[in-house]
PDB file of C-alpha atoms in Angstrom:
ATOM      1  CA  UNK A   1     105.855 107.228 136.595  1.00 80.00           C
ATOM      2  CA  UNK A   2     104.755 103.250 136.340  1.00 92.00           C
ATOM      3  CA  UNK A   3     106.107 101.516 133.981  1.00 96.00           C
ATOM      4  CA  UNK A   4     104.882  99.512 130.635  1.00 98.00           C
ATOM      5  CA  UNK A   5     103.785  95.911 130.476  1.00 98.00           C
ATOM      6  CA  UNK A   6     105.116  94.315 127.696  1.00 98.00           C
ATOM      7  CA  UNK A   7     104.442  90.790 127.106  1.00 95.00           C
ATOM      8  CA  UNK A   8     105.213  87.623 125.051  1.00 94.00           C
ATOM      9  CA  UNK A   9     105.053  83.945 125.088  1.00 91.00           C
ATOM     10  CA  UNK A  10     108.790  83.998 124.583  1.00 90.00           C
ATOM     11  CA  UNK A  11     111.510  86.107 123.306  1.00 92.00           C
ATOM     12  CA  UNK A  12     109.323  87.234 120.535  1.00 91.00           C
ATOM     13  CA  UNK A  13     108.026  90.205 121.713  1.00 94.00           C
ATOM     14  CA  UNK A  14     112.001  91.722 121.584  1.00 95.00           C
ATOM     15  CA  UNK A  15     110.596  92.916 118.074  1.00 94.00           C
ATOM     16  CA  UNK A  16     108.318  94.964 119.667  1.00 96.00           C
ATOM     17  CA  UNK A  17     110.084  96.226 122.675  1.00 96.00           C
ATOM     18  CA  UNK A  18     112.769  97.404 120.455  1.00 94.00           C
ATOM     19  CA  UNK A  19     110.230  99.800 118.889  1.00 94.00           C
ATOM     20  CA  UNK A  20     108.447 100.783 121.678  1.00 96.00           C
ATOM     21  CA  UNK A  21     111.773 102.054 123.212  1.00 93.00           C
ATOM     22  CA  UNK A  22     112.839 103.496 119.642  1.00 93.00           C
ATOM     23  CA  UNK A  23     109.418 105.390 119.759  1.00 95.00           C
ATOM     24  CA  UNK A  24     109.163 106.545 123.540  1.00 95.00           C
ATOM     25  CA  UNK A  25     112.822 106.472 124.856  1.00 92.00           C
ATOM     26  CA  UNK A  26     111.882 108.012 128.144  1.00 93.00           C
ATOM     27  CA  UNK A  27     109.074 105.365 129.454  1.00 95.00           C
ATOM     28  CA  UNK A  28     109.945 102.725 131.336  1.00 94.00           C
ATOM     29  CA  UNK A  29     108.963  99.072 130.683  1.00 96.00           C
ATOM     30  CA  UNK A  30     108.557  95.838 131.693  1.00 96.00           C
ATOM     31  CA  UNK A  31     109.132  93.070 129.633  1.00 96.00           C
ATOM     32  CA  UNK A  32     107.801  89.322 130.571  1.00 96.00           C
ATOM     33  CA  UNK A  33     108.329  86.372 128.903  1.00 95.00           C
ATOM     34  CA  UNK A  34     105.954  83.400 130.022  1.00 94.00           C
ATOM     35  CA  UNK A  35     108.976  80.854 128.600  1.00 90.00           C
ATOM     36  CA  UNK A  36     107.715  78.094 130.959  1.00 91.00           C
ATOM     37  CA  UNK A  37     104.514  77.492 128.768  1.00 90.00           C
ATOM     38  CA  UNK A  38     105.564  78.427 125.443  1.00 81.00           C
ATOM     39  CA  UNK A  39     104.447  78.012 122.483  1.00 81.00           C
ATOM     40  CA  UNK A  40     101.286  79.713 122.487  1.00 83.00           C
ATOM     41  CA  UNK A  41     101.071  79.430 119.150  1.00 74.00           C
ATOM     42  CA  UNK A  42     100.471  75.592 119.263  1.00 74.00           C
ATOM     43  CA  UNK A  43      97.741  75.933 122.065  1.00 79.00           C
ATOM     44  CA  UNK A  44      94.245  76.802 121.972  1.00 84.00           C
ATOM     45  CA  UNK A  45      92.207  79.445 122.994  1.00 89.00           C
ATOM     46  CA  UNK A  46      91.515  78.140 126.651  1.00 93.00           C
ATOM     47  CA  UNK A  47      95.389  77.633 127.554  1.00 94.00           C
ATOM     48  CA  UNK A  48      96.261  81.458 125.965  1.00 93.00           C
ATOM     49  CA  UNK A  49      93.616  82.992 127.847  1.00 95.00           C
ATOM     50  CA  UNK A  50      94.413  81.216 131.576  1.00 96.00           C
ATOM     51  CA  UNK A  51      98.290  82.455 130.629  1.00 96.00           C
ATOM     52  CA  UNK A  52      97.781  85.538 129.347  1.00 96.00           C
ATOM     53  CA  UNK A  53      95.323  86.528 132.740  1.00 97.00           C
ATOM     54  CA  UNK A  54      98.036  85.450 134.898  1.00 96.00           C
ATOM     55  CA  UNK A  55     100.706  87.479 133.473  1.00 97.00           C
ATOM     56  CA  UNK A  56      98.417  90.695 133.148  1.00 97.00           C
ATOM     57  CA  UNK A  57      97.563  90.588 136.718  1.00 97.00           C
ATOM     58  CA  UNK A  58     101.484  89.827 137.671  1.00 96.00           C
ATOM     59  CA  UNK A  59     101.944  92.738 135.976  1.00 97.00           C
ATOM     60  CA  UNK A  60      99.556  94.894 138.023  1.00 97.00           C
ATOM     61  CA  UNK A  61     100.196  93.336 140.919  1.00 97.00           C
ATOM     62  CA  UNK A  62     103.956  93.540 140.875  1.00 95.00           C
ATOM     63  CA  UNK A  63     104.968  96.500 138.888  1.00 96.00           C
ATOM     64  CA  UNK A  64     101.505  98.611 138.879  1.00 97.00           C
ATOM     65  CA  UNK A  65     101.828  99.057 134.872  1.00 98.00           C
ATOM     66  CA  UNK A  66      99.944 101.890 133.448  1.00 98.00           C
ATOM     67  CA  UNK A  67      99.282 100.108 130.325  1.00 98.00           C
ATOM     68  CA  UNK A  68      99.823  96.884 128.201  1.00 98.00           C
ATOM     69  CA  UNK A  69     101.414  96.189 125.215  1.00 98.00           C
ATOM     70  CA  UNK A  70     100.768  92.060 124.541  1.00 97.00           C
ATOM     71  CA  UNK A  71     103.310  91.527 121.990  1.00 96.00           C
ATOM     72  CA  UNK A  72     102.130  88.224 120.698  1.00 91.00           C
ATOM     73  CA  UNK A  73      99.958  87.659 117.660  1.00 87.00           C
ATOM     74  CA  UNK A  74      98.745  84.587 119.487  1.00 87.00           C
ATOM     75  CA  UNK A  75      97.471  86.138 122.795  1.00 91.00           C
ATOM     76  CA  UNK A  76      96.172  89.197 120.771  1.00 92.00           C
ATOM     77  CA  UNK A  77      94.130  86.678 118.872  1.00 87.00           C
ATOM     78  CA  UNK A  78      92.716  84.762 121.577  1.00 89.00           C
ATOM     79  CA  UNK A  79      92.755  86.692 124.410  1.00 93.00           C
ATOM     80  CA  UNK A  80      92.703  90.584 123.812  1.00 94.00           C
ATOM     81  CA  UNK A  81      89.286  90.728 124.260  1.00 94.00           C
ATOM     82  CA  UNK A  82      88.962  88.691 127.781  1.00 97.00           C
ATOM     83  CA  UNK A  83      91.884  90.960 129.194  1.00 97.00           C
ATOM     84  CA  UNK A  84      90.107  93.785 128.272  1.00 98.00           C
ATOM     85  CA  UNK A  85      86.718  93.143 129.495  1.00 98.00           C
ATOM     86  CA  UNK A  86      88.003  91.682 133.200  1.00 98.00           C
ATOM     87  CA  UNK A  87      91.006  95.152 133.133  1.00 98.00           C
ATOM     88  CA  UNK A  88      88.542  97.658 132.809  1.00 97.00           C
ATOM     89  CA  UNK A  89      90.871  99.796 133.922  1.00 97.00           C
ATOM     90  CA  UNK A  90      94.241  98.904 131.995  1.00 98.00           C
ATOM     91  CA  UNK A  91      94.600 100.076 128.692  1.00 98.00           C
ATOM     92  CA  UNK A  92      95.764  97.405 126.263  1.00 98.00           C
ATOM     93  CA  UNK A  93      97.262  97.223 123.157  1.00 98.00           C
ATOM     94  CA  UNK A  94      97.594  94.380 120.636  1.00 95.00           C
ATOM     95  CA  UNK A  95      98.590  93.754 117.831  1.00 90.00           C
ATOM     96  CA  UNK A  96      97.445  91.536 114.096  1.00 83.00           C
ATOM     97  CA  UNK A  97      98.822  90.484 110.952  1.00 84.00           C
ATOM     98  CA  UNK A  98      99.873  93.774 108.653  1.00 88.00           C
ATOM     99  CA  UNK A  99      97.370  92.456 105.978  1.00 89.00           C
ATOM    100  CA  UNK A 100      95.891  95.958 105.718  1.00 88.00           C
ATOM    101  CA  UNK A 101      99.577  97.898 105.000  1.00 90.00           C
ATOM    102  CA  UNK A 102     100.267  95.007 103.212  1.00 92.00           C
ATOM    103  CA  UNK A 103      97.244  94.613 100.396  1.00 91.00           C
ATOM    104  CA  UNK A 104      97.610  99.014 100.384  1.00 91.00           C
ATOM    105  CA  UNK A 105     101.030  98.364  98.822  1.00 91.00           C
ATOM    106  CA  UNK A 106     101.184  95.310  97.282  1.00 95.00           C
ATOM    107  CA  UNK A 107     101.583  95.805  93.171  1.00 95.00           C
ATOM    108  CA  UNK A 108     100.899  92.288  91.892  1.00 96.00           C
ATOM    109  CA  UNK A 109      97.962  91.747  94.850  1.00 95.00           C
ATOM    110  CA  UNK A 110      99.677  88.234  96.044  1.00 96.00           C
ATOM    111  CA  UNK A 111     100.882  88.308  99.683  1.00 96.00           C
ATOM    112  CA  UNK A 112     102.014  85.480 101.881  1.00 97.00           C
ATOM    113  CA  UNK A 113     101.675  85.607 105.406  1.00 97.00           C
ATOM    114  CA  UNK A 114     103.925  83.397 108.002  1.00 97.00           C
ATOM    115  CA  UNK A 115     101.955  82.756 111.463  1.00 94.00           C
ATOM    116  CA  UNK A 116     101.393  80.382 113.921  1.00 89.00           C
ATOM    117  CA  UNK A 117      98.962  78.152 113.343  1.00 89.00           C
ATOM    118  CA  UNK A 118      96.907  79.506 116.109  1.00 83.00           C
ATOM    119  CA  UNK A 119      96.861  82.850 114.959  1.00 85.00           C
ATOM    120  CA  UNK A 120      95.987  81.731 111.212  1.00 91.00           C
ATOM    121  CA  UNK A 121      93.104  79.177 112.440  1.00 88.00           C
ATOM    122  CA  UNK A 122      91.603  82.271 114.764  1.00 85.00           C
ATOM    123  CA  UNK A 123      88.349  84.178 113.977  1.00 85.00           C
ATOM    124  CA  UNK A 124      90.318  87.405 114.694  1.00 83.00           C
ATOM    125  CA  UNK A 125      92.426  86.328 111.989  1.00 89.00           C
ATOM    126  CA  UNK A 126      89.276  85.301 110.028  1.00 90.00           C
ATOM    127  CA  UNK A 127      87.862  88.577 109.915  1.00 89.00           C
ATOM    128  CA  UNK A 128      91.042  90.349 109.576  1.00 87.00           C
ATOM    129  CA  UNK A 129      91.081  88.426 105.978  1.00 88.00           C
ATOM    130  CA  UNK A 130      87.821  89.045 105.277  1.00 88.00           C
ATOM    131  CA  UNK A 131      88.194  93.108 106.056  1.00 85.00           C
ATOM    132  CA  UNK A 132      91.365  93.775 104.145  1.00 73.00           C
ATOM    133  CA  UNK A 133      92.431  90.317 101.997  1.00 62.00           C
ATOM    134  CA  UNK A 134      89.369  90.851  99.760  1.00 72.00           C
ATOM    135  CA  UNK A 135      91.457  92.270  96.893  1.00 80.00           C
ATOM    136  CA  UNK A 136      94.604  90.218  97.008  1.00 90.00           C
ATOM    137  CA  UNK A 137      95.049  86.675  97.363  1.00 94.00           C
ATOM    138  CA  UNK A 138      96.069  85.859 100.377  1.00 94.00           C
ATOM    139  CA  UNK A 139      98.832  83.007 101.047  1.00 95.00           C
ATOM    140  CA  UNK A 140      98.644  81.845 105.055  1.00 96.00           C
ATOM    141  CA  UNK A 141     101.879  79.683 105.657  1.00 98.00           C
ATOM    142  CA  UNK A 142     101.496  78.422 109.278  1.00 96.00           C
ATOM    143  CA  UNK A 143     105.381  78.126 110.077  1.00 96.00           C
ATOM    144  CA  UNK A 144     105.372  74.966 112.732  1.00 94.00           C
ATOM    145  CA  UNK A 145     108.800  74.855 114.854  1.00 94.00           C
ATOM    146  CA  UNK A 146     110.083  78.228 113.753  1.00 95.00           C
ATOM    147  CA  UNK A 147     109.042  80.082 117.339  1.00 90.00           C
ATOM    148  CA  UNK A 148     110.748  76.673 119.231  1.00 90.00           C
ATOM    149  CA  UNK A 149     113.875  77.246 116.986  1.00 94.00           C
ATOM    150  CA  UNK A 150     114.233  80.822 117.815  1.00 93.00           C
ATOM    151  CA  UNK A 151     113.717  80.304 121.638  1.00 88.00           C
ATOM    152  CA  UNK A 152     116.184  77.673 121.293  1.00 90.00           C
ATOM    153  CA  UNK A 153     118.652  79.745 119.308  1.00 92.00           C
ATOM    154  CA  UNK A 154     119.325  76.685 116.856  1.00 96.00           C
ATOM    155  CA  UNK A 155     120.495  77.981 113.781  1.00 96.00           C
ATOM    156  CA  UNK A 156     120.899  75.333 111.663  1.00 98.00           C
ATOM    157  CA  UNK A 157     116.957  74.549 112.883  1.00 98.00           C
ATOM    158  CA  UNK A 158     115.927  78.657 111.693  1.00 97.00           C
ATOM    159  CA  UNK A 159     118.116  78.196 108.802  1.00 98.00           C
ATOM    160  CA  UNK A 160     116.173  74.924 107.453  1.00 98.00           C
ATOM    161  CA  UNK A 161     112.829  76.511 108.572  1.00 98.00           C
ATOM    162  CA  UNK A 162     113.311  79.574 107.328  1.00 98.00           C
ATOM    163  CA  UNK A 163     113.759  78.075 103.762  1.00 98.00           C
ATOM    164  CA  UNK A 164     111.113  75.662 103.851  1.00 98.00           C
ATOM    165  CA  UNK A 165     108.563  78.347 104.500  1.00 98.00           C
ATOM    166  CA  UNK A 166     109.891  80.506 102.201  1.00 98.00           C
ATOM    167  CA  UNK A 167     109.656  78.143  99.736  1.00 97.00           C
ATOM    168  CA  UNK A 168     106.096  77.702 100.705  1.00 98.00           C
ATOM    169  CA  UNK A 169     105.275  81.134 100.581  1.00 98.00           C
ATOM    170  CA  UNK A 170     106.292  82.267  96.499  1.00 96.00           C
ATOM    171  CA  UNK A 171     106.631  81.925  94.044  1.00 97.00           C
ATOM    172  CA  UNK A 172     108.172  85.622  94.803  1.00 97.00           C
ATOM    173  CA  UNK A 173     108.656  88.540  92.212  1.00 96.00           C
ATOM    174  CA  UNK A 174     106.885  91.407  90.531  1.00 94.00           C
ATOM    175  CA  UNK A 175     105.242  89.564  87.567  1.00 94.00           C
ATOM    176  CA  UNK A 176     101.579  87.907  87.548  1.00 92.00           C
ATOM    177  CA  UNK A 177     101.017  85.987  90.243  1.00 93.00           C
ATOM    178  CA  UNK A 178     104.004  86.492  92.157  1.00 97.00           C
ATOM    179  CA  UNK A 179     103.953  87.575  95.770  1.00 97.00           C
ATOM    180  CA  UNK A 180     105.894  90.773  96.193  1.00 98.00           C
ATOM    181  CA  UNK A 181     105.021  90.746  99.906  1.00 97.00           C
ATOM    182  CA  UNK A 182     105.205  88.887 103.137  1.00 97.00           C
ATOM    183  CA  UNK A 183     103.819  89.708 106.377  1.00 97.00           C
ATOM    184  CA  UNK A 184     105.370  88.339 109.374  1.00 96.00           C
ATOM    185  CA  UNK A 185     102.580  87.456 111.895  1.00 92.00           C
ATOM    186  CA  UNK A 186     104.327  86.518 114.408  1.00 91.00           C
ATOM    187  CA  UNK A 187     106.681  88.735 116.710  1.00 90.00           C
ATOM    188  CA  UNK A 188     109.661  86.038 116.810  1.00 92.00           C
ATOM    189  CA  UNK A 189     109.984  86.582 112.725  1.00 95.00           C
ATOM    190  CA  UNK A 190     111.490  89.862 112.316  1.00 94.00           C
ATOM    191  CA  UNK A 191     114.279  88.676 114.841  1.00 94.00           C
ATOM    192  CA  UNK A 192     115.500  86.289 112.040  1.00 95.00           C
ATOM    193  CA  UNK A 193     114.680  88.402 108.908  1.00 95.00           C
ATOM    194  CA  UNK A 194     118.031  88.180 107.340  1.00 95.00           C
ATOM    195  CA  UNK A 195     117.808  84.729 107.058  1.00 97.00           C
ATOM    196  CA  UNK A 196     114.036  85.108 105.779  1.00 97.00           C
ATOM    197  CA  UNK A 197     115.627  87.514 103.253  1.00 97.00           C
ATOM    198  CA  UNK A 198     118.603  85.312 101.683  1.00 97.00           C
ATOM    199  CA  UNK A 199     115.194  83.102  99.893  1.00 97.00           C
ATOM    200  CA  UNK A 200     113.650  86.092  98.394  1.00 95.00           C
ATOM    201  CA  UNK A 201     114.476  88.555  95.953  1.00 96.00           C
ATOM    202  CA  UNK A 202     115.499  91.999  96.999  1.00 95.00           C
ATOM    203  CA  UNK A 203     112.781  93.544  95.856  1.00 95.00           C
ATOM    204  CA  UNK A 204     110.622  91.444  98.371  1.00 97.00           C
ATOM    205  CA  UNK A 205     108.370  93.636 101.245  1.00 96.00           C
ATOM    206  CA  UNK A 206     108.588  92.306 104.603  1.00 97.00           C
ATOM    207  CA  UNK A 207     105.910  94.324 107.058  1.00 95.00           C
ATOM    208  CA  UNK A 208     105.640  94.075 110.370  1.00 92.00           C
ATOM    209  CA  UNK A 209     103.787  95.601 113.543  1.00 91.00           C
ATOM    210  CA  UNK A 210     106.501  96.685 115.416  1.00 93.00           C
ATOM    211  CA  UNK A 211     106.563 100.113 114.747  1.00 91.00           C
ATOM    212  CA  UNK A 212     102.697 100.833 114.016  1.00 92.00           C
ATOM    213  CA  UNK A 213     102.103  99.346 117.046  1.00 95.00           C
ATOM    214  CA  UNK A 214     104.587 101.698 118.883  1.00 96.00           C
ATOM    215  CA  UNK A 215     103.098 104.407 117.534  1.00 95.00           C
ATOM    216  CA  UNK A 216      99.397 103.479 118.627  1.00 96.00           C
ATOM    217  CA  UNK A 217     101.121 102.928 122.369  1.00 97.00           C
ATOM    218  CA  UNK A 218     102.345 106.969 122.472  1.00 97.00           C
ATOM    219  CA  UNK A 219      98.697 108.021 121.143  1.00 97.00           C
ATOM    220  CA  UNK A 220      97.082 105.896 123.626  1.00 97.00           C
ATOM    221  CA  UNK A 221      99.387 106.770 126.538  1.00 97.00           C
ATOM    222  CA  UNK A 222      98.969 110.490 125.488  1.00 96.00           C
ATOM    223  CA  UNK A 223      95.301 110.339 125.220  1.00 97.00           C
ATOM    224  CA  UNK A 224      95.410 109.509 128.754  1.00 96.00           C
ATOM    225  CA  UNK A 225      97.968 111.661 130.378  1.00 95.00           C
ATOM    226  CA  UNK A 226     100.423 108.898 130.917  1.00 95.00           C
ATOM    227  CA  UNK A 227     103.262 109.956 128.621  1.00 94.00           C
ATOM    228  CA  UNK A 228     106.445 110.261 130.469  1.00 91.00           C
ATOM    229  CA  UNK A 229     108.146 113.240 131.100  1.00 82.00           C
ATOM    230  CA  UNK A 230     109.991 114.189 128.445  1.00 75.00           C
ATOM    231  CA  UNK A 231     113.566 114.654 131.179  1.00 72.00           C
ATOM    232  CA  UNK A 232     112.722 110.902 132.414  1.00 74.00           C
ATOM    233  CA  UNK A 233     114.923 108.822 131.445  1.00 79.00           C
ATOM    234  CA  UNK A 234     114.366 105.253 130.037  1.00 85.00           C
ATOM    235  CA  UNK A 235     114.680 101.861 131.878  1.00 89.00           C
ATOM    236  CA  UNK A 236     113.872  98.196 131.363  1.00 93.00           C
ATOM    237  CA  UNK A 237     113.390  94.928 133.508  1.00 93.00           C
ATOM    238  CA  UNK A 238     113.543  91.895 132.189  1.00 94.00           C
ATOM    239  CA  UNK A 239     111.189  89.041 133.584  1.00 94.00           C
ATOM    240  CA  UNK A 240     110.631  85.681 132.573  1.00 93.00           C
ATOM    241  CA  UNK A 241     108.159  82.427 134.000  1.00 93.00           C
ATOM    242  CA  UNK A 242     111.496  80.232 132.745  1.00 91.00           C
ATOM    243  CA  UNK A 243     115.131  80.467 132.421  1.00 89.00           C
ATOM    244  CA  UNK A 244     115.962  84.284 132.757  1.00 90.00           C
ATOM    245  CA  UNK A 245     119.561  83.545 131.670  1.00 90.00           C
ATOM    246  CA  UNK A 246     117.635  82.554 128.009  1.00 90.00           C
ATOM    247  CA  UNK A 247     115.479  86.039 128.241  1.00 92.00           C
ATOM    248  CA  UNK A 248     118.602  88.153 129.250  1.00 90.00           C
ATOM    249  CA  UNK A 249     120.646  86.106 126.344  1.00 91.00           C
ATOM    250  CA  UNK A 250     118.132  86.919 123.876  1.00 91.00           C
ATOM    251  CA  UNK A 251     117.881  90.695 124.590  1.00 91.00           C
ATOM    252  CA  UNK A 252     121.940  90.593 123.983  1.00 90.00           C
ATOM    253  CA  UNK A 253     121.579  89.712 120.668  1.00 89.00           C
ATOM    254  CA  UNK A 254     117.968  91.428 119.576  1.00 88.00           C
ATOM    255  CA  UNK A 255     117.788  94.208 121.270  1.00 87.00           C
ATOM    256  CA  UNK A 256     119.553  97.679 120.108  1.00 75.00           C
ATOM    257  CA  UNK A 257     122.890  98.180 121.890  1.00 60.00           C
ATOM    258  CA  UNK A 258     121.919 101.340 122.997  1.00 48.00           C
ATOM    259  CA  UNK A 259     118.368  99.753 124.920  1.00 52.00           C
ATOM    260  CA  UNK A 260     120.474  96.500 126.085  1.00 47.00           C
ATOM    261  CA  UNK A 261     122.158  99.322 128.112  1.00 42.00           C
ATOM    262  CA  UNK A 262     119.247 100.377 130.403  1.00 42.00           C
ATOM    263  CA  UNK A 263     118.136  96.681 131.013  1.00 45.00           C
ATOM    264  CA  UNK A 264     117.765  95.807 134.550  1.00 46.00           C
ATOM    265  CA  UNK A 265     117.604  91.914 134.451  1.00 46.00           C
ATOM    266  CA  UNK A 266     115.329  90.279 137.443  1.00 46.00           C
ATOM    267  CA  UNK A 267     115.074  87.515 139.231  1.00 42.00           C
ATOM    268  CA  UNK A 268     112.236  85.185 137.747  1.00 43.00           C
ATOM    269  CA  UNK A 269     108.358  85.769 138.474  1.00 46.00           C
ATOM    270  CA  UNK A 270     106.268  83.657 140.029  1.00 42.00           C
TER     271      UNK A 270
END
């Protein structure tokens, strides 16, 4: 059976992967990172779009993927609905900002959401607010250096973000006013959610996509007929545009011991 696409700007899209394998343990997938023109998120529309094209059709190409998962709020944004037109054929899934989970549960109605700036200054993102934001206020907190830090794996740089955008986003709590959730809107967040969490109370909701958008994945594959079988067992490749010691390094520490374990690192793509 062909494998998944799955693919990021970065190291991001780990998040993802890691519930895409949780959710459908016996596909196989392939994972790209375009590293060597990261960020997206502090590009426009034209650069996403040329980047994104040219990793979906490496994809096909080399690996004959039965579907896409783009794992980036920032190429969902932008480019989701180019990819789609010009791969008829290739079923895609993106994914947004959890505003709608996140305004359905909210108690005091105030919600902060961290992004890039690119995905926050989008019309996708526009209309997103305008569909679901209506009855909450709505705090965007575009969180500038936080993807680079990640990739980097500076930790004294995601420690200092982390707290200035937290600090950005509250005043956090359960009384009037007071945001009692945050929606991370970018795929590199949840991969440094602890340190998100030691600014916030612990009563603080953090929502992501990760797992909705695993679950849309299986209905769409299924729809289809493209399910693996349910004795095939899982694998992964790992390719990156850049340094595929940084891709393999980050996978170490994000992903799930038990999916590190089926990784089959590559040589990088063209």
């Amino acid at each position: 059976m062909n494998p998944v696409g799955v693919f990021d700007s970065g190291v991001g899209g780990l998040s993802t992967l890691a519930a895409l394998q949780a959710e459908l343990p016996t596909e196989r997938f392939v994972y790209f990172a375009d590293t060597a023109n990261a960020p997206y998120g502090e590009r426009g529309d034209a650069y996403v779009i040329a980047h994104s094209r040219q990793v979906v059709e490496h994809l096909l190409r080399a690996h004959g993927i039965k579907a896409l998962v783009v794992a980036c709020n920032t190429a969902t944004t932008a480019a989701i609905h180019v990819l789609r037109a010009e791969f008829p054929a290739l079923p895609i899934v993106g994914l947004e900002p959890a505003l709608k989970p996140a305004v359905a549960t909210s108690r005091t109605g105030h919600i902060a959401v961290l992004a890039t700036r690119g995905t926050l200054a989008s019309a996708r993102y526009a209309a997103l607010r305008e569909s679901f934001g209506g009855s909450a206020t709505v705090r965007p907190v575009p969180c500038d250096g936080l993807v680079k830090a990640i990739e980097g794996f500076d930790n004294p740089g995601i420690a200092a973000l982390c707290a200035r955008y937290m600090e950005q986003a509250g005043p956090f709590g359960d009384g009037a006013g007071q945001v009692d959730t945050v929606v991370l809107g970018c795929t590199h967040y949840p991969l440094v959610k602890d340190e998100l969490q030691r600014h916030a109370p612990p009563t603080l909701r953090f929502i992501d996509t990760g797992a909705p958008v695993a679950q849309q994945t299986r209905r769409v594959l299924a729809s289809l007929g493209r399910l693996a079988d349910g004795g095939s067992e899982g694998a992964l490749v790992l390719e990156s545009s850049g340094d595929q010691a940084v891709l393999e390094a980050a996978a170490a520490r994000w992903l799930p011991a038990r999916a590190q374990g089926v990784s089959v690192p590559t040589a990088n793509a063209a």
